[in-house]
Amino acid sequence: MPSMIDVKCKGGCGKLVARENKTGLCAACYRAARAAAVPSAQVTSDLERQRTQGELTSLRRRYDEALKTIERQDKELRTVGDLGDGLQTFLIEPSTRSGTSEATAVMCASDWHVEENVGAEVSGLNHFNLEIARNRATRFFQKGLRLVNLLAQDIKIPQIVMPLLGDFITNDIHDTDMNEVQPIAALIEAQNMIISGIEFLLAESNYNLIIPCHSGNHARTTQKTRFASEHGHSLEHLMYLHLATYFRDDPRVKFLIPEGMHSYVQIYDQTIRFHHGHAIKYGGGVGGIYIPVNKAIAQWNKGRHADLDVFGHFHQMRDGGNFICNGSLIGYNAFALSIKADFELPKQALFLIDKKRGRTCTWPILVG
């Protein structure tokens, strides 16, 4: 008689099993179920074969990719080899001086304003006094000669043209209280700096010196500029005469001291017009000095043509192609601020006139 707590086997065999049997299976059905849960040898073999096949497929794919990479690299190597077969080179030999080339260096000096004090009025952008003027003048001659000597390594340079283009002193024409010494003392300081520089160039080189001299608008003895008789009212004109007298016995130094606004120097086939630049009226326009300078040059060329104009006055170094505007030794000051000139470090201009090619290069002589 079955117990009230027995139930039928879940395996479907009809046998009774105790209700508390967690599997719900009789012993025979439980063994059969366990046997079915273990994969047969065939199933295991099929799984192993499938895994092996996947690995072989992956290896074959990587092998094919490696073959393609080898083939591509082999083509690239063949291409490089083909290019190498067609290379053609030529020998570049060091250039040596032929002895027939020649050039003249032009080393411009202007707008030194040796006695003027500069500082607070330009918000500290520049500082200048008599001691700084001496130091900057010294650097002008030292660095200028160094540049010329560098150029002379490749071309024969027998002479330096060193135009003195005016405004070596500020003077007291504007009743300024910014000057460190009075005009005559300032003029003597400027004269001593120039003499010292010329003697330095003569002692440290074999160059001949040609020195065109022009008065600026600051060294005048009159309140207003007098263009017709400017030289007769210029302290700088007197200084130039003193300089010429000082070096009168030196055959390597030649001074050109015109009484008019312009001087003309023929350097090979180039006509150079020198002047201070104060006859050019610049109103601080958007185009800078270029438009008024070119208008003035066009008018002057109607009387006598010049290939190049060289001047100072504007305290900004500019190469306009047909003109060179020299920078200043004093640097940015109240005048530069008032005419709305670009801020510029103190510098002077140096350029080269080649015998065959004309003007070939322009450099700043940085003195600050």
mmCIF file of C-alpha atoms in Angstrom:
data_model
loop_
_atom_site.group_PDB
_atom_site.id
_atom_site.type_symbol
_atom_site.label_atom_id
_atom_site.label_comp_id
_atom_site.label_asym_id
_atom_site.label_seq_id
_atom_site.Cartn_x
_atom_site.Cartn_y
_atom_site.Cartn_z
ATOM 1 C CA MET A 1 0.000 0.000 0.000
ATOM 2 C CA PRO A 2 1.639 3.307 -1.022
ATOM 3 C CA SER A 3 2.226 5.915 1.672
ATOM 4 C CA MET A 4 0.205 9.103 1.627
ATOM 5 C CA ILE A 5 3.377 11.038 1.391
ATOM 6 C CA ASP A 6 4.733 9.240 -1.729
ATOM 7 C CA VAL A 7 4.515 10.837 -5.200
ATOM 8 C CA LYS A 8 5.097 9.553 -8.722
ATOM 9 C CA CYS A 9 8.624 9.801 -10.239
ATOM 10 C CA LYS A 10 9.120 12.837 -12.482
ATOM 11 C CA GLY A 11 11.032 10.611 -14.915
ATOM 12 C CA GLY A 12 7.705 9.123 -16.113
ATOM 13 C CA CYS A 13 8.434 5.565 -15.044
ATOM 14 C CA GLY A 14 5.379 5.461 -12.718
ATOM 15 C CA LYS A 15 7.318 4.505 -9.633
ATOM 16 C CA LEU A 16 6.622 6.150 -6.364
ATOM 17 C CA VAL A 17 9.213 8.240 -4.593
ATOM 18 C CA ALA A 18 9.145 9.879 -1.231
ATOM 19 C CA ARG A 19 7.702 13.403 -1.253
ATOM 20 C CA GLU A 20 10.847 14.755 0.469
ATOM 21 C CA ASN A 21 13.057 13.552 -2.460
ATOM 22 C CA LYS A 22 14.475 16.794 -3.780
ATOM 23 C CA THR A 23 15.155 15.432 -7.287
ATOM 24 C CA GLY A 24 11.667 13.977 -7.694
ATOM 25 C CA LEU A 25 13.262 11.018 -9.474
ATOM 26 C CA CYS A 26 13.568 7.402 -8.619
ATOM 27 C CA ALA A 27 17.021 5.893 -8.467
ATOM 28 C CA ALA A 28 16.851 4.498 -12.040
ATOM 29 C CA CYS A 29 15.639 7.774 -13.583
ATOM 30 C CA TYR A 30 18.208 9.791 -11.608
ATOM 31 C CA ARG A 31 21.065 7.614 -13.019
ATOM 32 C CA ALA A 32 19.716 8.003 -16.540
ATOM 33 C CA ALA A 33 19.475 11.770 -16.176
ATOM 34 C CA ARG A 34 23.063 11.981 -14.941
ATOM 35 C CA ALA A 35 24.288 9.920 -17.861
ATOM 36 C CA ALA A 36 22.463 12.174 -20.319
ATOM 37 C CA ALA A 37 24.081 15.285 -18.808
ATOM 38 C CA VAL A 38 27.636 14.087 -19.629
ATOM 39 C CA PRO A 39 28.477 14.742 -23.342
ATOM 40 C CA SER A 40 29.278 11.736 -25.385
ATOM 41 C CA ALA A 41 32.683 11.154 -26.866
ATOM 42 C CA GLN A 42 31.349 12.181 -30.299
ATOM 43 C CA VAL A 43 30.084 15.498 -28.991
ATOM 44 C CA THR A 44 33.414 16.170 -27.326
ATOM 45 C CA SER A 45 35.230 15.290 -30.540
ATOM 46 C CA ASP A 46 33.001 17.625 -32.572
ATOM 47 C CA LEU A 47 33.622 20.528 -30.174
ATOM 48 C CA GLU A 48 37.396 20.033 -30.325
ATOM 49 C CA ARG A 49 37.324 19.874 -34.114
ATOM 50 C CA GLN A 50 35.301 23.109 -34.280
ATOM 51 C CA ARG A 51 37.735 24.956 -31.992
ATOM 52 C CA THR A 52 40.723 23.761 -33.988
ATOM 53 C CA GLN A 53 39.075 24.820 -37.228
ATOM 54 C CA GLY A 54 38.540 28.361 -35.837
ATOM 55 C CA GLU A 55 42.173 28.655 -34.850
ATOM 56 C CA LEU A 56 43.303 27.486 -38.287
ATOM 57 C CA THR A 57 41.024 30.033 -39.953
ATOM 58 C CA SER A 58 42.487 32.853 -37.810
ATOM 59 C CA LEU A 59 46.037 31.742 -38.586
ATOM 60 C CA ARG A 60 45.295 31.558 -42.315
ATOM 61 C CA ARG A 61 43.832 35.080 -42.282
ATOM 62 C CA ARG A 62 46.896 36.508 -40.509
ATOM 63 C CA TYR A 63 49.191 34.633 -42.845
ATOM 64 C CA ASP A 64 47.410 36.091 -45.885
ATOM 65 C CA GLU A 65 47.732 39.611 -44.410
ATOM 66 C CA ALA A 66 51.446 39.025 -43.799
ATOM 67 C CA LEU A 67 51.920 37.941 -47.408
ATOM 68 C CA LYS A 68 50.192 41.106 -48.643
ATOM 69 C CA THR A 69 52.412 43.293 -46.409
ATOM 70 C CA ILE A 70 55.558 41.564 -47.686
ATOM 71 C CA GLU A 71 54.436 42.032 -51.273
ATOM 72 C CA ARG A 72 53.724 45.763 -50.724
ATOM 73 C CA GLN A 73 57.063 46.377 -49.030
ATOM 74 C CA ASP A 74 58.862 44.528 -51.784
ATOM 75 C CA LYS A 75 57.271 46.849 -54.376
ATOM 76 C CA GLU A 76 58.311 49.915 -52.353
ATOM 77 C CA LEU A 77 61.892 48.674 -52.146
ATOM 78 C CA ARG A 78 61.983 48.092 -55.900
ATOM 79 C CA THR A 79 60.643 51.636 -56.468
ATOM 80 C CA VAL A 80 63.333 53.157 -54.244
ATOM 81 C CA GLY A 81 65.943 51.155 -56.066
ATOM 82 C CA ASP A 82 64.685 52.426 -59.427
ATOM 83 C CA LEU A 83 64.852 56.051 -58.194
ATOM 84 C CA GLY A 84 68.386 55.564 -56.930
ATOM 85 C CA ASP A 85 69.510 54.430 -60.361
ATOM 86 C CA GLY A 86 68.389 57.811 -61.841
ATOM 87 C CA LEU A 87 69.982 60.177 -59.277
ATOM 88 C CA GLN A 88 72.321 62.841 -60.660
ATOM 89 C CA THR A 89 74.444 64.986 -58.328
ATOM 90 C CA PHE A 90 76.919 67.791 -58.911
ATOM 91 C CA LEU A 91 79.759 69.226 -56.899
ATOM 92 C CA ILE A 92 79.362 72.582 -55.095
ATOM 93 C CA GLU A 93 82.752 74.100 -54.512
ATOM 94 C CA PRO A 94 83.526 76.910 -52.027
ATOM 95 C CA SER A 95 83.182 80.366 -53.572
ATOM 96 C CA THR A 96 86.397 82.373 -53.647
ATOM 97 C CA ARG A 97 86.897 86.053 -54.332
ATOM 98 C CA SER A 98 87.770 86.650 -57.946
ATOM 99 C CA GLY A 99 89.364 90.006 -57.244
ATOM 100 C CA THR A 100 87.268 91.752 -59.919
ATOM 101 C CA SER A 101 84.130 92.350 -57.827
ATOM 102 C CA GLU A 102 83.928 95.524 -55.806
ATOM 103 C CA ALA A 103 81.437 97.290 -53.573
ATOM 104 C CA THR A 104 81.131 100.384 -51.401
ATOM 105 C CA ALA A 105 79.621 100.287 -47.932
ATOM 106 C CA VAL A 106 77.414 103.206 -46.860
ATOM 107 C CA MET A 107 77.210 103.695 -43.087
ATOM 108 C CA CYS A 108 74.655 106.384 -42.172
ATOM 109 C CA ALA A 109 74.873 108.574 -39.056
ATOM 110 C CA SER A 110 72.098 110.963 -38.038
ATOM 111 C CA ASP A 111 69.672 112.004 -35.322
ATOM 112 C CA TRP A 112 71.933 111.413 -32.348
ATOM 113 C CA HIS A 113 70.563 114.308 -30.194
ATOM 114 C CA VAL A 114 73.402 113.635 -27.783
ATOM 115 C CA GLU A 115 72.402 116.017 -24.957
ATOM 116 C CA GLU A 116 68.685 115.242 -24.781
ATOM 117 C CA ASN A 117 67.285 113.377 -21.779
ATOM 118 C CA VAL A 118 64.606 110.784 -22.529
ATOM 119 C CA GLY A 119 62.553 108.734 -20.103
ATOM 120 C CA ALA A 120 59.245 109.611 -18.468
ATOM 121 C CA GLU A 121 57.818 111.527 -21.436
ATOM 122 C CA VAL A 122 57.716 108.282 -23.471
ATOM 123 C CA SER A 123 56.409 106.225 -20.541
ATOM 124 C CA GLY A 124 59.779 104.620 -19.972
ATOM 125 C CA LEU A 125 59.909 102.994 -23.428
ATOM 126 C CA ASN A 126 63.382 104.468 -23.902
ATOM 127 C CA HIS A 127 66.065 106.035 -21.725
ATOM 128 C CA PHE A 128 68.738 108.390 -23.020
ATOM 129 C CA ASN A 129 71.286 110.857 -21.706
ATOM 130 C CA LEU A 130 74.792 112.046 -22.544
ATOM 131 C CA GLU A 131 76.486 108.946 -21.138
ATOM 132 C CA ILE A 132 74.159 106.615 -23.051
ATOM 133 C CA ALA A 133 74.816 108.699 -26.183
ATOM 134 C CA ARG A 134 78.568 108.059 -25.857
ATOM 135 C CA ASN A 135 77.990 104.330 -25.424
ATOM 136 C CA ARG A 136 75.638 104.114 -28.401
ATOM 137 C CA ALA A 137 77.987 106.150 -30.608
ATOM 138 C CA THR A 138 80.784 103.757 -29.692
ATOM 139 C CA ARG A 139 78.633 100.778 -30.654
ATOM 140 C CA PHE A 140 77.719 102.481 -33.928
ATOM 141 C CA PHE A 141 81.349 102.569 -35.047
ATOM 142 C CA GLN A 142 82.228 99.162 -33.607
ATOM 143 C CA LYS A 143 79.257 97.270 -35.038
ATOM 144 C CA GLY A 144 79.317 99.191 -38.314
ATOM 145 C CA LEU A 145 82.940 98.204 -38.923
ATOM 146 C CA ARG A 146 82.181 94.615 -37.954
ATOM 147 C CA LEU A 147 79.403 94.419 -40.549
ATOM 148 C CA VAL A 148 81.614 95.919 -43.253
ATOM 149 C CA ASN A 149 84.391 93.454 -42.419
ATOM 150 C CA LEU A 150 81.951 90.548 -42.694
ATOM 151 C CA LEU A 151 80.912 91.740 -46.150
ATOM 152 C CA ALA A 152 84.535 92.265 -47.161
ATOM 153 C CA GLN A 153 85.177 88.544 -46.743
ATOM 154 C CA ASP A 154 83.356 87.914 -50.034
ATOM 155 C CA ILE A 155 83.846 91.113 -52.001
ATOM 156 C CA LYS A 156 86.463 93.822 -52.255
ATOM 157 C CA ILE A 157 85.428 96.954 -50.338
ATOM 158 C CA PRO A 158 87.967 99.763 -50.745
ATOM 159 C CA GLN A 159 85.926 102.533 -49.131
ATOM 160 C CA ILE A 160 83.139 103.445 -46.755
ATOM 161 C CA VAL A 161 80.801 106.340 -47.445
ATOM 162 C CA MET A 162 79.691 107.659 -44.059
ATOM 163 C CA PRO A 163 77.117 110.442 -44.482
ATOM 164 C CA LEU A 164 76.634 112.686 -41.468
ATOM 165 C CA LEU A 165 72.998 113.631 -41.961
ATOM 166 C CA GLY A 166 72.379 116.066 -39.136
ATOM 167 C CA ASP A 167 70.556 116.501 -35.840
ATOM 168 C CA PHE A 168 73.545 115.429 -33.797
ATOM 169 C CA ILE A 169 72.324 117.850 -31.114
ATOM 170 C CA THR A 170 68.823 118.805 -29.972
ATOM 171 C CA ASN A 171 69.634 122.489 -29.312
ATOM 172 C CA ASP A 172 67.246 124.821 -27.479
ATOM 173 C CA ILE A 173 65.089 126.012 -30.383
ATOM 174 C CA HIS A 174 61.972 124.642 -28.676
ATOM 175 C CA ASP A 175 62.823 126.100 -25.245
ATOM 176 C CA THR A 176 63.065 122.568 -23.926
ATOM 177 C CA ASP A 177 64.246 121.812 -20.410
ATOM 178 C CA MET A 178 65.069 118.216 -21.341
ATOM 179 C CA ASN A 179 68.672 118.887 -22.389
ATOM 180 C CA GLU A 180 71.569 117.873 -20.171
ATOM 181 C CA VAL A 181 73.992 120.565 -21.419
ATOM 182 C CA GLN A 182 73.797 123.772 -23.440
ATOM 183 C CA PRO A 183 74.079 123.751 -27.272
ATOM 184 C CA ILE A 184 77.790 124.616 -27.602
ATOM 185 C CA ALA A 185 78.769 121.978 -25.047
ATOM 186 C CA ALA A 186 76.491 119.473 -26.814
ATOM 187 C CA LEU A 187 78.105 120.294 -30.150
ATOM 188 C CA ILE A 188 81.581 119.707 -28.701
ATOM 189 C CA GLU A 189 80.409 116.344 -27.302
ATOM 190 C CA ALA A 190 79.023 115.294 -30.697
ATOM 191 C CA GLN A 191 82.186 116.472 -32.455
ATOM 192 C CA ASN A 192 84.386 114.474 -30.072
ATOM 193 C CA MET A 193 82.287 111.331 -30.600
ATOM 194 C CA ILE A 194 82.555 111.638 -34.393
ATOM 195 C CA ILE A 195 86.309 112.315 -34.318
ATOM 196 C CA SER A 196 86.841 109.333 -32.021
ATOM 197 C CA GLY A 197 84.797 107.129 -34.344
ATOM 198 C CA ILE A 198 86.643 108.200 -37.487
ATOM 199 C CA GLU A 199 90.014 107.624 -35.798
ATOM 200 C CA PHE A 200 88.777 104.180 -34.741
ATOM 201 C CA LEU A 201 87.825 103.287 -38.333
ATOM 202 C CA LEU A 202 91.186 104.505 -39.646
ATOM 203 C CA ALA A 203 93.150 102.605 -37.006
ATOM 204 C CA GLU A 204 91.212 99.343 -37.223
ATOM 205 C CA SER A 205 90.814 99.066 -41.006
ATOM 206 C CA ASN A 206 92.302 100.009 -44.363
ATOM 207 C CA TYR A 207 89.123 101.557 -45.765
ATOM 208 C CA ASN A 208 89.083 105.053 -47.232
ATOM 209 C CA LEU A 209 86.337 107.303 -45.872
ATOM 210 C CA ILE A 210 84.104 109.631 -47.889
ATOM 211 C CA ILE A 211 81.952 111.769 -45.593
ATOM 212 C CA PRO A 212 79.052 113.833 -47.022
ATOM 213 C CA CYS A 213 77.825 116.298 -44.396
ATOM 214 C CA HIS A 214 74.349 117.789 -43.985
ATOM 215 C CA SER A 215 72.865 120.041 -41.353
ATOM 216 C CA GLY A 216 69.701 119.007 -39.580
ATOM 217 C CA ASN A 217 66.874 121.261 -38.542
ATOM 218 C CA HIS A 218 67.744 121.234 -34.820
ATOM 219 C CA ALA A 219 71.222 122.769 -34.814
ATOM 220 C CA ARG A 220 70.097 126.077 -36.334
ATOM 221 C CA THR A 221 70.722 129.431 -34.647
ATOM 222 C CA THR A 222 67.402 130.872 -35.852
ATOM 223 C CA GLN A 223 63.923 130.174 -34.514
ATOM 224 C CA LYS A 224 62.600 129.245 -37.964
ATOM 225 C CA THR A 225 64.250 127.143 -40.646
ATOM 226 C CA ARG A 226 65.914 129.124 -43.425
ATOM 227 C CA PHE A 227 66.372 126.793 -46.354
ATOM 228 C CA ALA A 228 68.177 129.256 -48.630
ATOM 229 C CA SER A 229 70.827 130.170 -46.058
ATOM 230 C CA GLU A 230 70.548 127.173 -43.771
ATOM 231 C CA HIS A 231 74.278 126.400 -43.687
ATOM 232 C CA GLY A 232 75.069 129.929 -42.524
ATOM 233 C CA HIS A 233 72.839 129.526 -39.470
ATOM 234 C CA SER A 234 73.790 125.944 -38.559
ATOM 235 C CA LEU A 235 76.047 124.939 -35.689
ATOM 236 C CA GLU A 236 76.472 121.548 -37.366
ATOM 237 C CA HIS A 237 77.814 123.173 -40.539
ATOM 238 C CA LEU A 238 80.476 124.792 -38.370
ATOM 239 C CA MET A 239 81.200 121.426 -36.740
ATOM 240 C CA TYR A 240 81.666 119.803 -40.160
ATOM 241 C CA LEU A 241 84.192 122.480 -41.134
ATOM 242 C CA HIS A 242 86.090 121.784 -37.903
ATOM 243 C CA LEU A 243 86.071 118.047 -38.641
ATOM 244 C CA ALA A 244 87.390 118.600 -42.168
ATOM 245 C CA THR A 245 90.188 120.780 -40.755
ATOM 246 C CA TYR A 246 91.050 118.184 -38.125
ATOM 247 C CA PHE A 247 91.509 115.445 -40.760
ATOM 248 C CA ARG A 248 92.862 117.649 -43.554
ATOM 249 C CA ASP A 249 96.255 115.891 -43.631
ATOM 250 C CA ASP A 250 94.863 112.347 -43.762
ATOM 251 C CA PRO A 251 94.675 111.150 -47.400
ATOM 252 C CA ARG A 252 92.173 108.416 -46.466
ATOM 253 C CA VAL A 253 89.482 110.900 -45.360
ATOM 254 C CA LYS A 254 87.492 113.154 -47.691
ATOM 255 C CA PHE A 255 84.738 115.495 -46.492
ATOM 256 C CA LEU A 256 81.938 116.777 -48.769
ATOM 257 C CA ILE A 257 80.306 119.830 -47.176
ATOM 258 C CA PRO A 258 77.698 121.366 -49.508
ATOM 259 C CA GLU A 259 76.070 124.715 -48.886
ATOM 260 C CA GLY A 260 72.743 123.561 -50.328
ATOM 261 C CA MET A 261 70.108 121.155 -49.093
ATOM 262 C CA HIS A 262 71.261 118.227 -51.252
ATOM 263 C CA SER A 263 74.560 116.605 -52.110
ATOM 264 C CA TYR A 264 75.049 114.061 -54.881
ATOM 265 C CA VAL A 265 77.610 111.274 -54.729
ATOM 266 C CA GLN A 266 78.289 109.021 -57.693
ATOM 267 C CA ILE A 267 78.997 105.480 -56.497
ATOM 268 C CA TYR A 268 79.856 103.457 -59.619
ATOM 269 C CA ASP A 269 76.817 103.955 -61.901
ATOM 270 C CA GLN A 270 74.479 104.892 -59.024
ATOM 271 C CA THR A 271 73.684 108.516 -58.151
ATOM 272 C CA ILE A 272 72.978 108.897 -54.433
ATOM 273 C CA ARG A 273 71.233 112.035 -53.131
ATOM 274 C CA PHE A 274 71.962 112.826 -49.468
ATOM 275 C CA HIS A 275 70.017 115.273 -47.272
ATOM 276 C CA HIS A 276 68.675 115.533 -43.744
ATOM 277 C CA GLY A 277 65.031 114.964 -44.731
ATOM 278 C CA HIS A 278 63.326 117.878 -42.986
ATOM 279 C CA ALA A 279 62.115 119.342 -46.301
ATOM 280 C CA ILE A 280 59.765 116.362 -46.593
ATOM 281 C CA LYS A 281 56.457 117.128 -44.876
ATOM 282 C CA TYR A 282 54.977 114.165 -43.042
ATOM 283 C CA GLY A 283 51.668 114.557 -41.266
ATOM 284 C CA GLY A 284 51.446 111.209 -39.528
ATOM 285 C CA GLY A 285 49.257 109.669 -42.234
ATOM 286 C CA VAL A 286 48.171 106.053 -42.510
ATOM 287 C CA GLY A 287 50.740 105.328 -45.221
ATOM 288 C CA GLY A 288 53.608 106.561 -43.060
ATOM 289 C CA ILE A 289 56.424 108.486 -44.717
ATOM 290 C CA TYR A 290 56.224 106.596 -48.025
ATOM 291 C CA ILE A 291 53.733 108.841 -49.820
ATOM 292 C CA PRO A 292 55.282 112.231 -48.937
ATOM 293 C CA VAL A 293 58.801 110.890 -49.560
ATOM 294 C CA ASN A 294 57.943 109.586 -53.003
ATOM 295 C CA LYS A 295 56.165 112.839 -53.905
ATOM 296 C CA ALA A 296 59.265 114.809 -52.925
ATOM 297 C CA ILE A 297 61.615 112.486 -54.806
ATOM 298 C CA ALA A 298 59.493 112.717 -57.950
ATOM 299 C CA GLN A 299 59.743 116.507 -57.873
ATOM 300 C CA TRP A 300 63.475 116.586 -57.138
ATOM 301 C CA ASN A 301 64.163 114.076 -59.916
ATOM 302 C CA LYS A 302 62.731 116.536 -62.430
ATOM 303 C CA GLY A 303 65.720 118.756 -61.742
ATOM 304 C CA ARG A 304 68.391 116.094 -61.242
ATOM 305 C CA HIS A 305 67.757 112.376 -61.180
ATOM 306 C CA ALA A 306 69.010 110.246 -58.316
ATOM 307 C CA ASP A 307 68.837 106.462 -58.110
ATOM 308 C CA LEU A 308 68.586 106.557 -54.333
ATOM 309 C CA ASP A 309 67.722 109.161 -51.682
ATOM 310 C CA VAL A 310 69.332 108.790 -48.262
ATOM 311 C CA PHE A 311 68.127 110.907 -45.339
ATOM 312 C CA GLY A 312 67.247 110.832 -41.639
ATOM 313 C CA HIS A 313 65.031 113.180 -39.590
ATOM 314 C CA PHE A 314 62.060 110.822 -39.025
ATOM 315 C CA HIS A 315 63.673 108.589 -36.369
ATOM 316 C CA GLN A 316 62.563 105.431 -38.163
ATOM 317 C CA MET A 317 64.628 103.183 -40.410
ATOM 318 C CA ARG A 318 62.811 102.452 -43.663
ATOM 319 C CA ASP A 319 63.912 100.893 -46.958
ATOM 320 C CA GLY A 320 61.575 102.259 -49.603
ATOM 321 C CA GLY A 321 63.394 100.808 -52.619
ATOM 322 C CA ASN A 322 64.278 104.211 -54.050
ATOM 323 C CA PHE A 323 65.101 105.687 -50.647
ATOM 324 C CA ILE A 324 66.715 104.798 -47.327
ATOM 325 C CA CYS A 325 65.453 106.595 -44.242
ATOM 326 C CA ASN A 326 67.963 106.314 -41.436
ATOM 327 C CA GLY A 327 66.986 105.463 -37.891
ATOM 328 C CA SER A 328 68.158 107.389 -34.832
ATOM 329 C CA LEU A 329 70.762 106.997 -32.133
ATOM 330 C CA ILE A 330 68.540 108.590 -29.500
ATOM 331 C CA GLY A 331 65.706 106.149 -30.191
ATOM 332 C CA TYR A 332 62.055 106.721 -29.362
ATOM 333 C CA ASN A 333 61.591 110.189 -27.875
ATOM 334 C CA ALA A 334 59.034 112.994 -27.583
ATOM 335 C CA PHE A 335 59.524 113.949 -31.242
ATOM 336 C CA ALA A 336 58.836 110.408 -32.462
ATOM 337 C CA LEU A 337 55.815 110.265 -30.204
ATOM 338 C CA SER A 338 54.503 113.600 -31.503
ATOM 339 C CA ILE A 339 54.726 112.665 -35.188
ATOM 340 C CA LYS A 340 53.135 109.284 -34.419
ATOM 341 C CA ALA A 341 56.143 107.335 -35.645
ATOM 342 C CA ASP A 342 56.290 103.594 -35.027
ATOM 343 C CA PHE A 343 58.131 102.607 -31.865
ATOM 344 C CA GLU A 344 61.631 101.614 -32.872
ATOM 345 C CA LEU A 345 64.801 100.590 -31.080
ATOM 346 C CA PRO A 346 67.794 102.902 -31.650
ATOM 347 C CA LYS A 347 69.524 101.971 -34.890
ATOM 348 C CA GLN A 348 71.424 103.366 -37.860
ATOM 349 C CA ALA A 349 71.381 102.099 -41.443
ATOM 350 C CA LEU A 350 74.138 100.374 -43.398
ATOM 351 C CA PHE A 351 73.840 99.255 -47.008
ATOM 352 C CA LEU A 352 76.061 98.025 -49.826
ATOM 353 C CA ILE A 353 76.403 99.343 -53.374
ATOM 354 C CA ASP A 354 77.783 96.635 -55.661
ATOM 355 C CA LYS A 355 79.816 97.733 -58.670
ATOM 356 C CA LYS A 356 77.835 95.489 -61.031
ATOM 357 C CA ARG A 357 74.481 95.013 -59.330
ATOM 358 C CA GLY A 358 73.737 98.292 -57.588
ATOM 359 C CA ARG A 359 72.339 98.223 -54.054
ATOM 360 C CA THR A 360 72.284 94.627 -52.899
ATOM 361 C CA CYS A 361 71.502 94.649 -49.182
ATOM 362 C CA THR A 362 70.550 96.800 -46.191
ATOM 363 C CA TRP A 363 71.152 96.165 -42.479
ATOM 364 C CA PRO A 364 70.386 97.941 -39.235
ATOM 365 C CA ILE A 365 73.286 98.787 -36.960
ATOM 366 C CA LEU A 366 71.669 98.099 -33.587
ATOM 367 C CA VAL A 367 73.148 100.487 -31.049
ATOM 368 C CA GLY A 368 70.727 100.185 -28.120
#
